Amino acid sequence: MPDSPLLTAAAVAVIALAIAVVVGVGIKLLRSFRELGTDAEQATYKTLHAASRAGQHLRTGLNPAGAAKASKQLRSLLGCDALAITDTAGVLAWDGAAEELKPLLMGLAADVLTGGRTTVLQARELGAEPASGALAAVIAPVRAGSRVVGAVAAFAPSAGAGLVRATSEVADWVAVQVELAELDASRTLLMEAEVRALRAQISPHFIYNSLNAIASFINTDPERARELVVEFADFTRYSFRRHGDFTTLAEELRCIDRYLLLERARFGERVQVSLRIAPEVLGTVIPFLSLQPLVENAVRHGLEAKEGAGHISITANDSGAFAEVTIEDDGVGMDPAELQSMLAGHRDGDHVGLRNVDARLRQVYGDQHGLVIETAPGEGTLITLRVPKSQPGHDA
């Protein structure tokens, strides 16, 4: 029975619709592909994407798990037959061919790890037969600061200048990730110091602010971030020591110097400091952490709330049988009545450090040696303490 004109027209319509859908999908896919850009732009995207993924795996440092995942991405970047990552003790990851060379790699990389210079090894130097399709190697050092912490080894049929340069660049990139990982690890460790800071009467706000200041430099200025981490470590090592209730004025001033260095990383030129110290009082024994909380009070409660730059003046003078230390700021000042009530323990306040120092001075030397504080709202603050230069039984 012949098809009716109606059925034939319907079939043609369905076929036409199907063709239109296919063509439309094809055009959409073609447009999506073109949106990726030129071949060069696509290659750049793939490179950045691979580097980004590799970086995520290395942010915990050089360890087998992260290196194994990163090596796959890095091998695709170099386009080599095999890629290995080592630390100074052994091979952390191997991706690709020629795994028979893996047991030899640490021996091959010995000069790189000790000397810090890229090494190129041809196939014959790896003990391979010339006609066996053997691979040459480029081994580049991974440096964290002045230390060589590992190596990146790329294996390919030939080790030309392009592979040498590319491998060195990859090793330098790995080094940056390792340094960032070390800074992140230090930041984590420093955050754990908060509990100890409470015990030592150091403001937790200072801990957080210092960590945030360090974190702000991790990506923009890693070298400065490293220096701040070291200063913070030295500061906390001194502040949280468990032996000795006394120290010297010189040691306390060094602690203050580190503290102010960290605060100036946050405030910049807003915090200006001048010191005038008589050399003959540097060896005076004083209660441990009796000056740093006073300087912290000047920064946090005197200058932080002030508009524009502020100035702190620290002096230490020889006053006969006593060493006299003054800490003065031109900040917002305090209400004298509220301050006196807080020092007497009648009310809680923000100046816990002052009360702590005042109480310890009175306990050790008597009530006549408590803090003398001159202040008023808008007039800044001057704090004076006097301690005997001769203190039998009190050793730093």
XYZ file of C-alpha atoms in Angstrom:
396
model
C 0.000 0.000 0.000
C 1.594 3.339 -0.974
C 2.392 5.898 1.737
C -0.090 8.677 2.115
C 1.035 12.241 1.397
C 0.277 13.130 5.048
C 2.628 10.448 6.463
C 5.367 11.356 4.006
C 5.192 15.025 4.977
C 5.334 14.128 8.700
C 8.421 11.933 8.193
C 10.179 14.671 6.262
C 9.367 17.152 9.040
C 10.792 14.816 11.727
C 13.986 14.253 9.732
C 14.384 17.995 9.148
C 13.903 18.676 12.861
C 16.512 16.046 13.783
C 19.011 17.565 11.342
C 18.357 21.020 12.779
C 18.985 19.758 16.337
C 22.220 18.041 15.341
C 23.432 21.098 13.471
C 22.465 23.346 16.389
C 24.334 21.187 18.906
C 27.350 21.074 16.606
C 27.379 24.844 16.217
C 27.079 25.251 20.011
C 29.980 22.884 20.651
C 32.051 24.646 18.009
C 31.313 28.021 19.597
C 32.211 26.631 23.066
C 35.512 25.330 21.711
C 36.278 28.671 20.045
C 35.585 30.475 23.340
C 38.709 28.818 24.738
C 40.736 31.131 22.506
C 43.648 30.552 20.197
C 45.940 27.540 20.330
C 48.450 29.598 22.333
C 45.756 30.664 24.809
C 44.576 27.085 25.204
C 48.156 25.944 25.839
C 48.586 28.690 28.449
C 45.366 27.651 30.149
C 46.452 24.014 30.278
C 49.835 25.008 31.719
C 48.342 27.224 34.411
C 45.726 24.618 35.245
C 48.355 21.900 35.645
C 50.544 24.178 37.778
C 47.587 25.124 39.949
C 46.656 21.494 40.572
C 50.261 20.536 41.304
C 50.578 23.453 43.710
C 47.595 22.254 45.713
C 49.330 18.928 46.298
C 52.605 20.544 47.378
C 51.117 23.003 49.856
C 51.773 20.506 52.654
C 55.471 20.357 51.766
C 57.678 17.661 50.281
C 56.042 14.401 51.284
C 55.302 11.179 49.365
C 51.533 11.673 49.071
C 51.673 15.231 47.749
C 54.719 14.609 45.544
C 53.101 11.572 43.915
C 50.056 13.596 42.853
C 52.055 16.659 41.824
C 54.507 14.634 39.716
C 51.746 13.654 37.262
C 50.888 17.304 36.619
C 54.527 18.371 36.418
C 55.387 15.595 33.937
C 52.624 16.835 31.651
C 54.065 20.353 31.890
C 57.526 19.185 30.814
C 56.293 16.647 28.283
C 58.956 14.190 29.430
C 58.844 10.393 29.597
C 59.333 10.250 33.361
C 59.571 12.665 36.258
C 60.763 12.153 39.816
C 60.717 14.288 42.960
C 63.096 13.674 45.861
C 63.904 15.144 49.233
C 67.379 14.848 50.708
C 66.737 11.344 52.039
C 65.070 9.465 49.185
C 62.769 9.368 46.166
C 59.325 10.684 47.063
C 57.570 10.136 43.718
C 58.184 8.633 40.274
C 55.758 9.078 37.408
C 56.198 7.559 33.952
C 58.600 5.107 32.331
C 62.081 3.772 33.162
C 61.331 2.820 36.751
C 64.412 0.627 36.652
C 66.372 3.870 37.179
C 64.522 4.724 40.381
C 66.931 2.836 42.717
C 69.846 4.757 41.126
C 68.358 8.236 41.369
C 69.646 9.279 44.801
C 73.157 8.365 43.738
C 72.743 10.302 40.512
C 71.346 13.295 42.406
C 74.017 13.346 45.138
C 76.017 16.189 43.590
C 72.861 18.191 42.956
C 71.703 17.846 46.578
C 75.095 18.833 47.985
C 76.223 21.392 45.422
C 72.884 22.890 44.430
C 73.592 22.920 40.691
C 71.574 21.359 37.864
C 73.101 18.196 36.389
C 72.579 16.758 32.888
C 73.221 13.023 32.377
C 73.167 11.405 28.956
C 71.826 7.895 28.423
C 75.269 6.293 28.396
C 76.023 7.863 31.803
C 72.980 6.086 33.180
C 74.408 2.727 32.124
C 71.941 2.176 29.281
C 72.633 0.610 25.881
C 72.676 3.243 23.099
C 70.171 1.383 20.907
C 67.711 0.476 23.636
C 65.645 3.661 23.523
C 67.219 4.737 26.809
C 66.556 8.079 28.422
C 68.763 10.990 29.401
C 68.185 12.870 32.660
C 68.083 16.465 33.876
C 68.256 16.808 37.671
C 67.611 20.267 39.175
C 67.812 21.287 42.846
C 64.842 22.436 44.907
C 65.995 25.253 47.199
C 64.143 26.609 50.204
C 66.019 29.755 51.070
C 69.700 28.836 51.226
C 68.975 25.121 51.740
C 68.684 22.428 49.089
C 65.708 20.374 50.269
C 65.226 18.081 47.278
C 65.432 17.677 43.519
C 63.293 17.368 40.400
C 64.506 14.866 37.782
C 63.129 14.781 34.226
C 63.862 11.864 31.878
C 63.585 12.138 28.097
C 65.234 10.636 24.951
C 67.494 13.689 24.774
C 68.422 16.404 27.264
C 68.504 19.575 25.214
C 68.751 23.144 26.388
C 64.971 23.506 26.411
C 64.455 20.591 28.807
C 67.294 21.782 31.037
C 65.803 25.235 31.370
C 62.247 23.967 31.796
C 63.262 21.471 34.488
C 65.141 24.187 36.382
C 62.093 26.442 36.219
C 59.846 23.644 37.504
C 62.289 22.979 40.359
C 62.242 26.682 41.276
C 58.442 26.641 41.181
C 58.400 23.575 43.464
C 60.772 25.428 45.808
C 58.300 28.319 46.096
C 55.532 25.879 47.029
C 57.774 24.271 49.645
C 58.614 27.657 51.154
C 54.929 28.571 51.295
C 54.221 25.214 52.942
C 56.891 25.909 55.562
C 55.393 29.325 56.234
C 51.916 27.819 56.522
C 53.248 25.180 58.923
C 54.924 27.875 61.010
C 51.710 29.859 61.019
C 49.808 26.821 62.291
C 52.352 26.234 65.040
C 52.256 29.867 66.058
C 48.483 29.788 66.334
C 48.865 27.022 68.923
C 50.754 29.517 71.074
C 47.517 31.292 72.017
C 46.946 29.156 75.112
C 50.489 29.747 76.307
C 50.073 33.444 75.599
C 47.194 33.648 78.060
C 49.351 32.050 80.739
C 52.175 34.492 80.016
C 49.760 37.461 80.096
C 50.506 38.320 76.477
C 47.458 39.612 74.639
C 45.892 37.017 72.316
C 45.116 39.966 70.045
C 48.846 40.384 69.504
C 49.145 36.700 68.562
C 46.364 36.957 65.998
C 47.544 40.283 64.645
C 51.103 39.016 64.222
C 49.916 35.905 62.423
C 47.731 37.976 60.142
C 50.643 40.306 59.401
C 52.839 37.319 58.569
C 50.099 35.783 56.418
C 49.695 39.040 54.474
C 53.313 38.793 53.292
C 53.345 35.063 52.448
C 52.372 35.575 48.805
C 53.584 39.136 48.222
C 56.929 39.091 50.058
C 57.900 35.560 51.216
C 61.333 36.720 52.356
C 59.850 39.256 54.768
C 57.286 36.706 55.919
C 60.142 34.330 56.718
C 61.927 37.024 58.705
C 58.769 37.848 60.650
C 58.229 34.162 61.435
C 61.768 33.995 62.847
C 61.211 37.141 64.914
C 57.904 35.804 66.188
C 59.554 32.492 67.078
C 62.305 34.297 69.006
C 59.727 36.465 70.750
C 57.575 33.517 71.808
C 60.611 31.450 72.820
C 61.614 34.200 75.224
C 58.082 34.973 76.399
C 57.061 31.372 77.056
C 60.239 30.109 78.687
C 59.599 28.028 81.783
C 62.684 28.741 83.840
C 63.456 31.841 85.854
C 61.238 34.563 87.248
C 63.784 37.274 86.489
C 65.677 38.557 83.501
C 67.919 41.507 82.683
C 66.866 44.862 81.362
C 68.903 44.145 78.210
C 67.021 40.892 77.527
C 63.675 42.580 78.107
C 64.600 45.355 75.670
C 65.491 42.741 73.040
C 62.050 41.199 73.557
C 60.479 44.638 73.098
C 62.465 45.177 69.908
C 61.043 41.959 68.401
C 57.554 42.879 69.565
C 57.728 46.315 67.944
C 59.145 44.848 64.722
C 56.054 42.646 64.450
C 53.696 45.495 65.297
C 55.316 47.783 62.734
C 54.745 45.092 60.108
C 51.053 45.709 60.779
C 50.982 49.467 61.426
C 53.895 50.596 59.275
C 54.994 54.179 59.958
C 52.016 54.774 62.231
C 54.152 53.482 65.119
C 57.282 55.528 65.758
C 59.677 54.590 68.552
C 62.638 56.282 70.226
C 64.919 54.773 72.867
C 67.372 56.369 75.298
C 69.083 53.731 77.407
C 71.918 54.271 79.869
C 74.448 51.429 79.322
C 75.142 51.051 83.049
C 71.602 49.820 83.771
C 71.433 47.135 81.025
C 72.516 44.430 83.463
C 69.871 45.346 86.060
C 67.759 42.373 87.090
C 64.007 42.927 86.646
C 60.952 40.653 86.876
C 60.412 38.596 83.733
C 58.060 40.290 81.217
C 57.703 43.469 83.225
C 58.341 45.904 80.356
C 56.854 44.263 77.249
C 53.242 44.422 78.547
C 53.723 48.154 79.167
C 54.851 48.735 75.594
C 52.005 46.567 74.329
C 49.576 48.703 76.322
C 51.004 51.821 74.679
C 50.524 50.345 71.203
C 47.171 48.682 71.670
C 45.378 51.159 73.921
C 47.331 54.325 73.201
C 48.183 54.416 69.511
C 45.857 51.933 67.796
C 42.806 54.109 68.441
C 44.628 57.300 67.514
C 44.334 58.841 64.070
C 47.601 59.190 62.224
C 51.076 58.401 63.506
C 51.907 57.941 67.162
C 55.152 57.987 69.115
C 56.457 55.801 71.930
C 59.483 56.854 73.956
C 61.366 54.293 76.077
C 64.036 55.472 78.476
C 66.161 53.744 81.122
C 68.259 55.895 83.436
C 70.691 55.358 86.299
C 69.089 56.884 89.390
C 71.558 56.167 92.166
C 70.636 52.853 93.781
C 67.806 52.380 91.299
C 67.249 51.916 87.603
C 64.364 54.071 86.428
C 62.463 53.074 83.302
C 59.790 55.174 81.615
C 57.465 54.303 78.730
C 55.548 57.221 77.275
C 53.089 57.442 74.383
C 51.172 60.336 72.854
C 48.048 58.236 72.285
C 44.447 58.613 73.407
C 45.189 58.271 77.127
C 43.004 56.744 79.859
C 40.557 57.848 82.513
C 42.640 58.036 85.735
C 39.786 56.987 88.027
C 38.930 53.931 85.924
C 42.605 53.012 85.700
C 43.077 53.259 89.462
C 40.010 51.108 90.055
C 41.304 48.493 87.650
C 44.786 48.435 89.209
C 43.180 47.975 92.641
C 41.304 44.938 91.320
C 37.885 46.518 91.826
C 36.863 46.106 88.195
C 37.872 44.245 85.083
C 39.315 46.160 82.174
C 41.422 46.066 79.053
C 44.666 46.843 80.881
C 45.309 43.416 82.414
C 48.997 43.631 81.515
C 49.400 46.805 83.575
C 47.709 45.259 86.593
C 49.826 42.123 86.286
C 53.117 44.066 86.158
C 52.052 46.391 88.976
C 51.115 43.472 91.218
C 54.394 41.624 90.594
C 56.518 44.715 91.248
C 54.740 45.333 94.542
C 55.078 41.688 95.545
C 58.824 41.595 94.843
C 59.968 45.069 95.951
C 57.165 46.397 98.156
C 54.215 48.721 97.610
C 56.474 51.746 97.119
C 57.749 50.191 93.875
C 54.450 49.801 92.044
C 53.861 51.454 88.687
C 53.484 55.241 88.610
C 51.062 56.127 85.805
C 50.268 59.640 84.604
C 47.451 59.843 82.065
C 44.279 61.617 81.008
C 41.876 61.244 78.072
C 43.515 62.694 74.962
C 46.788 63.406 76.788
C 48.737 60.190 76.284
C 50.251 58.030 79.019
C 53.526 58.056 80.979
C 54.454 54.942 82.976
C 57.413 54.888 85.363
C 58.918 52.005 87.311
C 61.927 51.944 89.629
C 63.779 48.780 90.575
C 66.853 48.362 92.797
C 70.089 47.829 90.886
C 71.323 45.493 93.619
C 69.028 42.547 94.310
C 70.624 39.761 96.384
C 68.880 36.428 95.771
C 67.367 37.476 92.446
C 69.248 35.944 89.523
C 68.435 36.446 85.860
